[in-house]
XYZ file of N, CA, C and O in Angstrom:
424
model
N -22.576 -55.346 73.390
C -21.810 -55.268 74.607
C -20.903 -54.044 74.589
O -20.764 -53.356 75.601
N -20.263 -53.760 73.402
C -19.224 -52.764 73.245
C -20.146 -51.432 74.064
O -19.769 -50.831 75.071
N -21.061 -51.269 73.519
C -22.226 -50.009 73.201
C -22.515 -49.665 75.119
O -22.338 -48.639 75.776
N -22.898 -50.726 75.422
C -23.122 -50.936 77.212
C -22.175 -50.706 77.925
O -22.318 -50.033 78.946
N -21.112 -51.158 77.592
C -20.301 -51.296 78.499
C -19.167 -50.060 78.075
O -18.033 -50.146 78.545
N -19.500 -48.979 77.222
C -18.547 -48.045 76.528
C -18.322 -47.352 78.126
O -18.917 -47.623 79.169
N -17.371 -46.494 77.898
C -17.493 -45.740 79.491
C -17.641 -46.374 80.828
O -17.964 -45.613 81.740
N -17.517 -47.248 81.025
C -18.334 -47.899 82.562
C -16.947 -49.472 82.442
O -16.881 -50.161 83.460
N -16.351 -49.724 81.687
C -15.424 -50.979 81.462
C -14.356 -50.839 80.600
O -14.386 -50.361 79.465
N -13.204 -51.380 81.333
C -11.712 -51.373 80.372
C -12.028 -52.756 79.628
O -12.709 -53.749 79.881
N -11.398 -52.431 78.837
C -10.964 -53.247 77.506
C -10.905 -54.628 78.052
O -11.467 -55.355 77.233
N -10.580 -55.152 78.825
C -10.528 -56.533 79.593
C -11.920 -57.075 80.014
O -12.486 -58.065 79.549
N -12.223 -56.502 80.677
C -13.885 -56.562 81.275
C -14.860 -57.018 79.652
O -15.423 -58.095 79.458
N -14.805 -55.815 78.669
C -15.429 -55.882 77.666
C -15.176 -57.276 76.816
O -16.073 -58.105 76.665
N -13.875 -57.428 76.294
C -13.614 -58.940 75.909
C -13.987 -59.810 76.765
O -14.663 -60.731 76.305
N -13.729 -59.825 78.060
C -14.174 -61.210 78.914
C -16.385 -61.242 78.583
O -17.121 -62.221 78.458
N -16.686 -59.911 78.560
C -18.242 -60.317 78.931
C -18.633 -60.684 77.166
O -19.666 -61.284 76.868
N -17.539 -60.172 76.041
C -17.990 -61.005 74.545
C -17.803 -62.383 74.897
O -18.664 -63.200 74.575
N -16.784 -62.728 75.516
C -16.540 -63.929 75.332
C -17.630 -64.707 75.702
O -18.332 -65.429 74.994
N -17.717 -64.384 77.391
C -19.308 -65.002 78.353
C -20.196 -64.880 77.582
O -20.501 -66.063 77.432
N -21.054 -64.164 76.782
C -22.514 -63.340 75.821
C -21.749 -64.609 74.808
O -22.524 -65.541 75.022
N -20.698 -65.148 73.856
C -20.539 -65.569 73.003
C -21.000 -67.423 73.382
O -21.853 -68.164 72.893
N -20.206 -67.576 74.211
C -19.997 -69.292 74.901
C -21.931 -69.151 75.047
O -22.567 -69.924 74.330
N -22.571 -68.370 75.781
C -23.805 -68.225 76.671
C -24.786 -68.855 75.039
O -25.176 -69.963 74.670
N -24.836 -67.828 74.611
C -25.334 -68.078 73.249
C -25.557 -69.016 72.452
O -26.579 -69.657 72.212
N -24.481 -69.060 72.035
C -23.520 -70.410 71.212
C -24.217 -71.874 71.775
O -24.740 -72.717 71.047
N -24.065 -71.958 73.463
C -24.609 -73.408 73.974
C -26.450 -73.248 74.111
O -27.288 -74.133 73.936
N -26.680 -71.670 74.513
C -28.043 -71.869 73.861
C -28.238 -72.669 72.604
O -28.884 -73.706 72.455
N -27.609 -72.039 71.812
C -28.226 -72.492 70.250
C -27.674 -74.296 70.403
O -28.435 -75.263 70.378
N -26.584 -74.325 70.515
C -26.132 -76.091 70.281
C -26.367 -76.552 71.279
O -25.756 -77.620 71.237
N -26.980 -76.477 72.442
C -27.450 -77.733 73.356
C -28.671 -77.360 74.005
O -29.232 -78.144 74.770
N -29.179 -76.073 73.723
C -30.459 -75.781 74.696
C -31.821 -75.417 73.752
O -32.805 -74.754 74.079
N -31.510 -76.121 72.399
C -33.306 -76.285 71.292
C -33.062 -74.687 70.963
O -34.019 -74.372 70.256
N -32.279 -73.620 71.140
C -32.113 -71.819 70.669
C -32.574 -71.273 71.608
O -33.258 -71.693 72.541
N -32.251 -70.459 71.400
C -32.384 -69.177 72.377
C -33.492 -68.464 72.389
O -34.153 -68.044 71.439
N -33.678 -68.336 73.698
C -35.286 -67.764 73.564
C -35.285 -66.081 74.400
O -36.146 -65.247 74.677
N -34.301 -66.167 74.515
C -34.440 -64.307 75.434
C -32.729 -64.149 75.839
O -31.802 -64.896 76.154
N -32.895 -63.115 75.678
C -31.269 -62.166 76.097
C -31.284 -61.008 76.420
O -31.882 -60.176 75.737
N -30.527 -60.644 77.708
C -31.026 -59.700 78.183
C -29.877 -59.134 78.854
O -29.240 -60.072 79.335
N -29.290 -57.965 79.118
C -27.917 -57.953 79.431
C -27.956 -55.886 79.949
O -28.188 -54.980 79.148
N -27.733 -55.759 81.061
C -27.854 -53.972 81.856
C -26.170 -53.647 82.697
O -25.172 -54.287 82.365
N -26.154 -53.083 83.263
C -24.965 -52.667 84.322
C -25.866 -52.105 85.384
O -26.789 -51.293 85.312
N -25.293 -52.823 86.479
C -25.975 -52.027 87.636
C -24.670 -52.454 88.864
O -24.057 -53.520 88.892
N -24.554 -51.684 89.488
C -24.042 -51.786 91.001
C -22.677 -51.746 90.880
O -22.080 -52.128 91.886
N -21.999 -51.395 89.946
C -20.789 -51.662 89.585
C -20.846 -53.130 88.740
O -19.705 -53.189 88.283
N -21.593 -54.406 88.263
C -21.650 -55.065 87.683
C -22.238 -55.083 86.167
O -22.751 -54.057 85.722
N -22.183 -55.871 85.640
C -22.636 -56.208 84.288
C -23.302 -57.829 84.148
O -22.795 -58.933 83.944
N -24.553 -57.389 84.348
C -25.211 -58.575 84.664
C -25.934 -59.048 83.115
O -26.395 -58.171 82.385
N -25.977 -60.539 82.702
C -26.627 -60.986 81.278
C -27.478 -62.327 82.270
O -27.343 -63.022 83.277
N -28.492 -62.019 81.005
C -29.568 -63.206 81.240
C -29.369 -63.979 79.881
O -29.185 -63.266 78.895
N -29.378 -64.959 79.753
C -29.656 -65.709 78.361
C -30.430 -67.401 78.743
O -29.920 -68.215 79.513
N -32.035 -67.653 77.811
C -33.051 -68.391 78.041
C -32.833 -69.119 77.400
O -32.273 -68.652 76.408
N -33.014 -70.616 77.344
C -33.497 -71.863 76.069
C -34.224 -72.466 76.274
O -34.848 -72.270 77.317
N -34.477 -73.231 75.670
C -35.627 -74.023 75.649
C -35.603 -75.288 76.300
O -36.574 -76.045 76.296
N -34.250 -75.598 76.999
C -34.090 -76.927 77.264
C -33.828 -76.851 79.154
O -33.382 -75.917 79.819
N -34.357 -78.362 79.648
C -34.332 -78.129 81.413
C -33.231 -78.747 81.438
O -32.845 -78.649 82.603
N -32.199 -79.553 80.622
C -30.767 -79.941 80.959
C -29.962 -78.689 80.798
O -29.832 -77.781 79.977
N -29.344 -79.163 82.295
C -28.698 -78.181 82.881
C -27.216 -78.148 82.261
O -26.740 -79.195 81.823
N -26.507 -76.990 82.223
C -24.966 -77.115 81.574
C -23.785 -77.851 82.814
O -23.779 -77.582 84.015
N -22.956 -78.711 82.176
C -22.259 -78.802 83.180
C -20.833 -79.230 82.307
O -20.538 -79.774 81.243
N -20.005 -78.469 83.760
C -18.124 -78.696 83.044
C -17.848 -80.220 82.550
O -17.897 -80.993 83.506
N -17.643 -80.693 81.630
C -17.182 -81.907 80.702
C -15.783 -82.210 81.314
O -15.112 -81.426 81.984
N -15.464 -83.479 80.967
C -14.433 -83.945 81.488
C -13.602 -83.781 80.280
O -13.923 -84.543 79.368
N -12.193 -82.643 79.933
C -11.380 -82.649 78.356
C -11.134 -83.874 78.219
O -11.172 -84.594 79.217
N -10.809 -84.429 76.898
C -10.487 -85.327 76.206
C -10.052 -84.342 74.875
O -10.661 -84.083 73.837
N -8.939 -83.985 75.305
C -7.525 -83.943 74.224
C -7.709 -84.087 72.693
O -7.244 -83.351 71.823
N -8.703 -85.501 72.503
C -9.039 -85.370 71.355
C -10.466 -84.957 70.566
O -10.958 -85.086 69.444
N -10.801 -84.402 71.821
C -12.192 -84.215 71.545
C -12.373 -82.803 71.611
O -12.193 -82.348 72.740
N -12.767 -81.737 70.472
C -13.062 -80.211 70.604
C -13.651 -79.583 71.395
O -14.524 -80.445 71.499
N -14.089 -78.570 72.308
C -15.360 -78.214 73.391
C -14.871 -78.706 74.249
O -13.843 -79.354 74.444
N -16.361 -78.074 75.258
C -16.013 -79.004 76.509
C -15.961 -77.910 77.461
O -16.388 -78.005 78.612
N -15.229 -76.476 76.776
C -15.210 -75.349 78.131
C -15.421 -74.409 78.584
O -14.833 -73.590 79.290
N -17.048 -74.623 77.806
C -17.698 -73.182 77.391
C -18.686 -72.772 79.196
O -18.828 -71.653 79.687
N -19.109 -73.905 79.683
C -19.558 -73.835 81.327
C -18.704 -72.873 82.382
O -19.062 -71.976 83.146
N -17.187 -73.571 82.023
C -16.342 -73.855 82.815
C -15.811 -72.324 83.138
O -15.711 -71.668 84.175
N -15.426 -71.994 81.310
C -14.882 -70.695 81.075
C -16.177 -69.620 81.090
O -15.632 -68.536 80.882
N -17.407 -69.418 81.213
C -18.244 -68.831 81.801
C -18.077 -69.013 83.629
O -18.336 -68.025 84.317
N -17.857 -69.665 83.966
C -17.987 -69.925 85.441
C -16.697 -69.311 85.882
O -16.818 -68.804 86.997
N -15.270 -69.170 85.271
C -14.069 -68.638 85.729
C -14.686 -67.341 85.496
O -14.649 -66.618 86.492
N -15.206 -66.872 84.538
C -14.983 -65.321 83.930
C -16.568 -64.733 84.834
O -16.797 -63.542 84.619
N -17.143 -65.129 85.352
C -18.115 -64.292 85.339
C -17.600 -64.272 87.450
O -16.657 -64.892 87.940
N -18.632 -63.336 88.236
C -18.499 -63.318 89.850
C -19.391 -64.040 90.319
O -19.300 -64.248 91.529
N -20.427 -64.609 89.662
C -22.347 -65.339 90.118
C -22.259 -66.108 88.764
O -21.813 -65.752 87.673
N -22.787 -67.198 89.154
C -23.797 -67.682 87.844
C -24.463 -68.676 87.923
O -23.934 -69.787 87.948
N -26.056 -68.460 87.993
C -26.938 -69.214 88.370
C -27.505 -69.601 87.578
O -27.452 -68.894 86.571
N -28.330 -70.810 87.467
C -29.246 -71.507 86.654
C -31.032 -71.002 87.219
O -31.480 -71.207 88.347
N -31.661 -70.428 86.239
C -32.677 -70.633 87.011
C -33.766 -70.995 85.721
O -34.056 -70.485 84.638
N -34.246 -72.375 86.644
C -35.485 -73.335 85.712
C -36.711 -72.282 85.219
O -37.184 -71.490 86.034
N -37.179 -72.332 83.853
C -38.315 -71.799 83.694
C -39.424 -72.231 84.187
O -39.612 -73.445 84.257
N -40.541 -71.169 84.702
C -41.621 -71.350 85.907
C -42.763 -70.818 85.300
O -43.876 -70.941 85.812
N -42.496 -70.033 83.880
C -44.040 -69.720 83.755
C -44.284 -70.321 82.083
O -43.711 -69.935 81.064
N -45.485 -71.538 82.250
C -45.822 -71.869 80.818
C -45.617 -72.770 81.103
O -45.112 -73.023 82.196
N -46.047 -73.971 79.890
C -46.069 -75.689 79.732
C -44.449 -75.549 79.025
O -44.270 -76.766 79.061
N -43.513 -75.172 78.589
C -42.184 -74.488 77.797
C -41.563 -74.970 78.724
O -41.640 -74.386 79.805
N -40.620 -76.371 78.601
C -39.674 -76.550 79.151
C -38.264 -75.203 78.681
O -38.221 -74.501 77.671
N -37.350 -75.255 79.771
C -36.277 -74.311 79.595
C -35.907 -73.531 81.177
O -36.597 -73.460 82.194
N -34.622 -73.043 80.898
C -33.983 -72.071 82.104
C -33.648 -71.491 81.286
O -33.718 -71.667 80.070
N -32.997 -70.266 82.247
C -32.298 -69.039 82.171
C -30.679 -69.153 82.573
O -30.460 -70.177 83.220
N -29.963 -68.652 82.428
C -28.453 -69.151 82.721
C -27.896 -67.347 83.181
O -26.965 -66.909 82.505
N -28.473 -66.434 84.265
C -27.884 -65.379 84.704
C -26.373 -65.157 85.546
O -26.101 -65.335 86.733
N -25.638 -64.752 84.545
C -24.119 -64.435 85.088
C -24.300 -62.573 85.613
O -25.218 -61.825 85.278
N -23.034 -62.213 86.556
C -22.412 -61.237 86.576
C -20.988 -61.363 86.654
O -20.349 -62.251 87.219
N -20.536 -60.294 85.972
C -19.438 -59.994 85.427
C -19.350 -58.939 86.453
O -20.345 -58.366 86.897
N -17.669 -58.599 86.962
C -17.413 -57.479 87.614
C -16.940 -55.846 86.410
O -16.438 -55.739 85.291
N -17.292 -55.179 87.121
C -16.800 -54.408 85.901
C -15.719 -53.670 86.411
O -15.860 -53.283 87.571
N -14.322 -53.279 85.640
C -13.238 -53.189 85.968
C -12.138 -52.555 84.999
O -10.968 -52.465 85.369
């Protein structure tokens, strides 16, 4: 991300899209069977990431429980990014979606 976004994003932008690329990842690997594609450009003034798994359950914001860790990795992707769509995988017997955010760049 650093490398992409060198020149084209302040220091804010860049931490917010580690963070998004980190949470994105992360729930690939612990709730979506791993990650199967990542994919991440700048165009239009944005900074758009794709990230794939293997799984058709969809992410959704958890209700906190205080005593319970997690919970706001959806949520805090959904504050930080401008779009973020789910889209179901369509080609192959391979259950899974794609989870495409944009980030503004700034």
């Amino acid at each position: 991300m650093g490398r992409l976004l060198a020149g084209v994003a302040g220091e804010r932008c860049v931490n917010d899209a580690l963070l998004v690329v980190s949470e994105l990842i992360s729930n690939a690997d612990r709730h979506g069977g791993g990650l199967r594609e990542f994919a991440a450009g700048v165009e239009d003034g944005h900074l758009w990431l794709e990230v794939a798994d293997h799984s058709e359950v969809l992410p959704a914001s958890a209700a906190h429980d205080p005593l319970v860790p997690g919970g706001f990795g959806w949520s805090l992707v959904r504050r930080l990014s401008v779009d973020a769509r789910i889209r179901p995988q369509t080609n192959g017997d391979e259950p899974g979606k794609t989870i495409v955010v944009s980030l503004r760049l700034e």
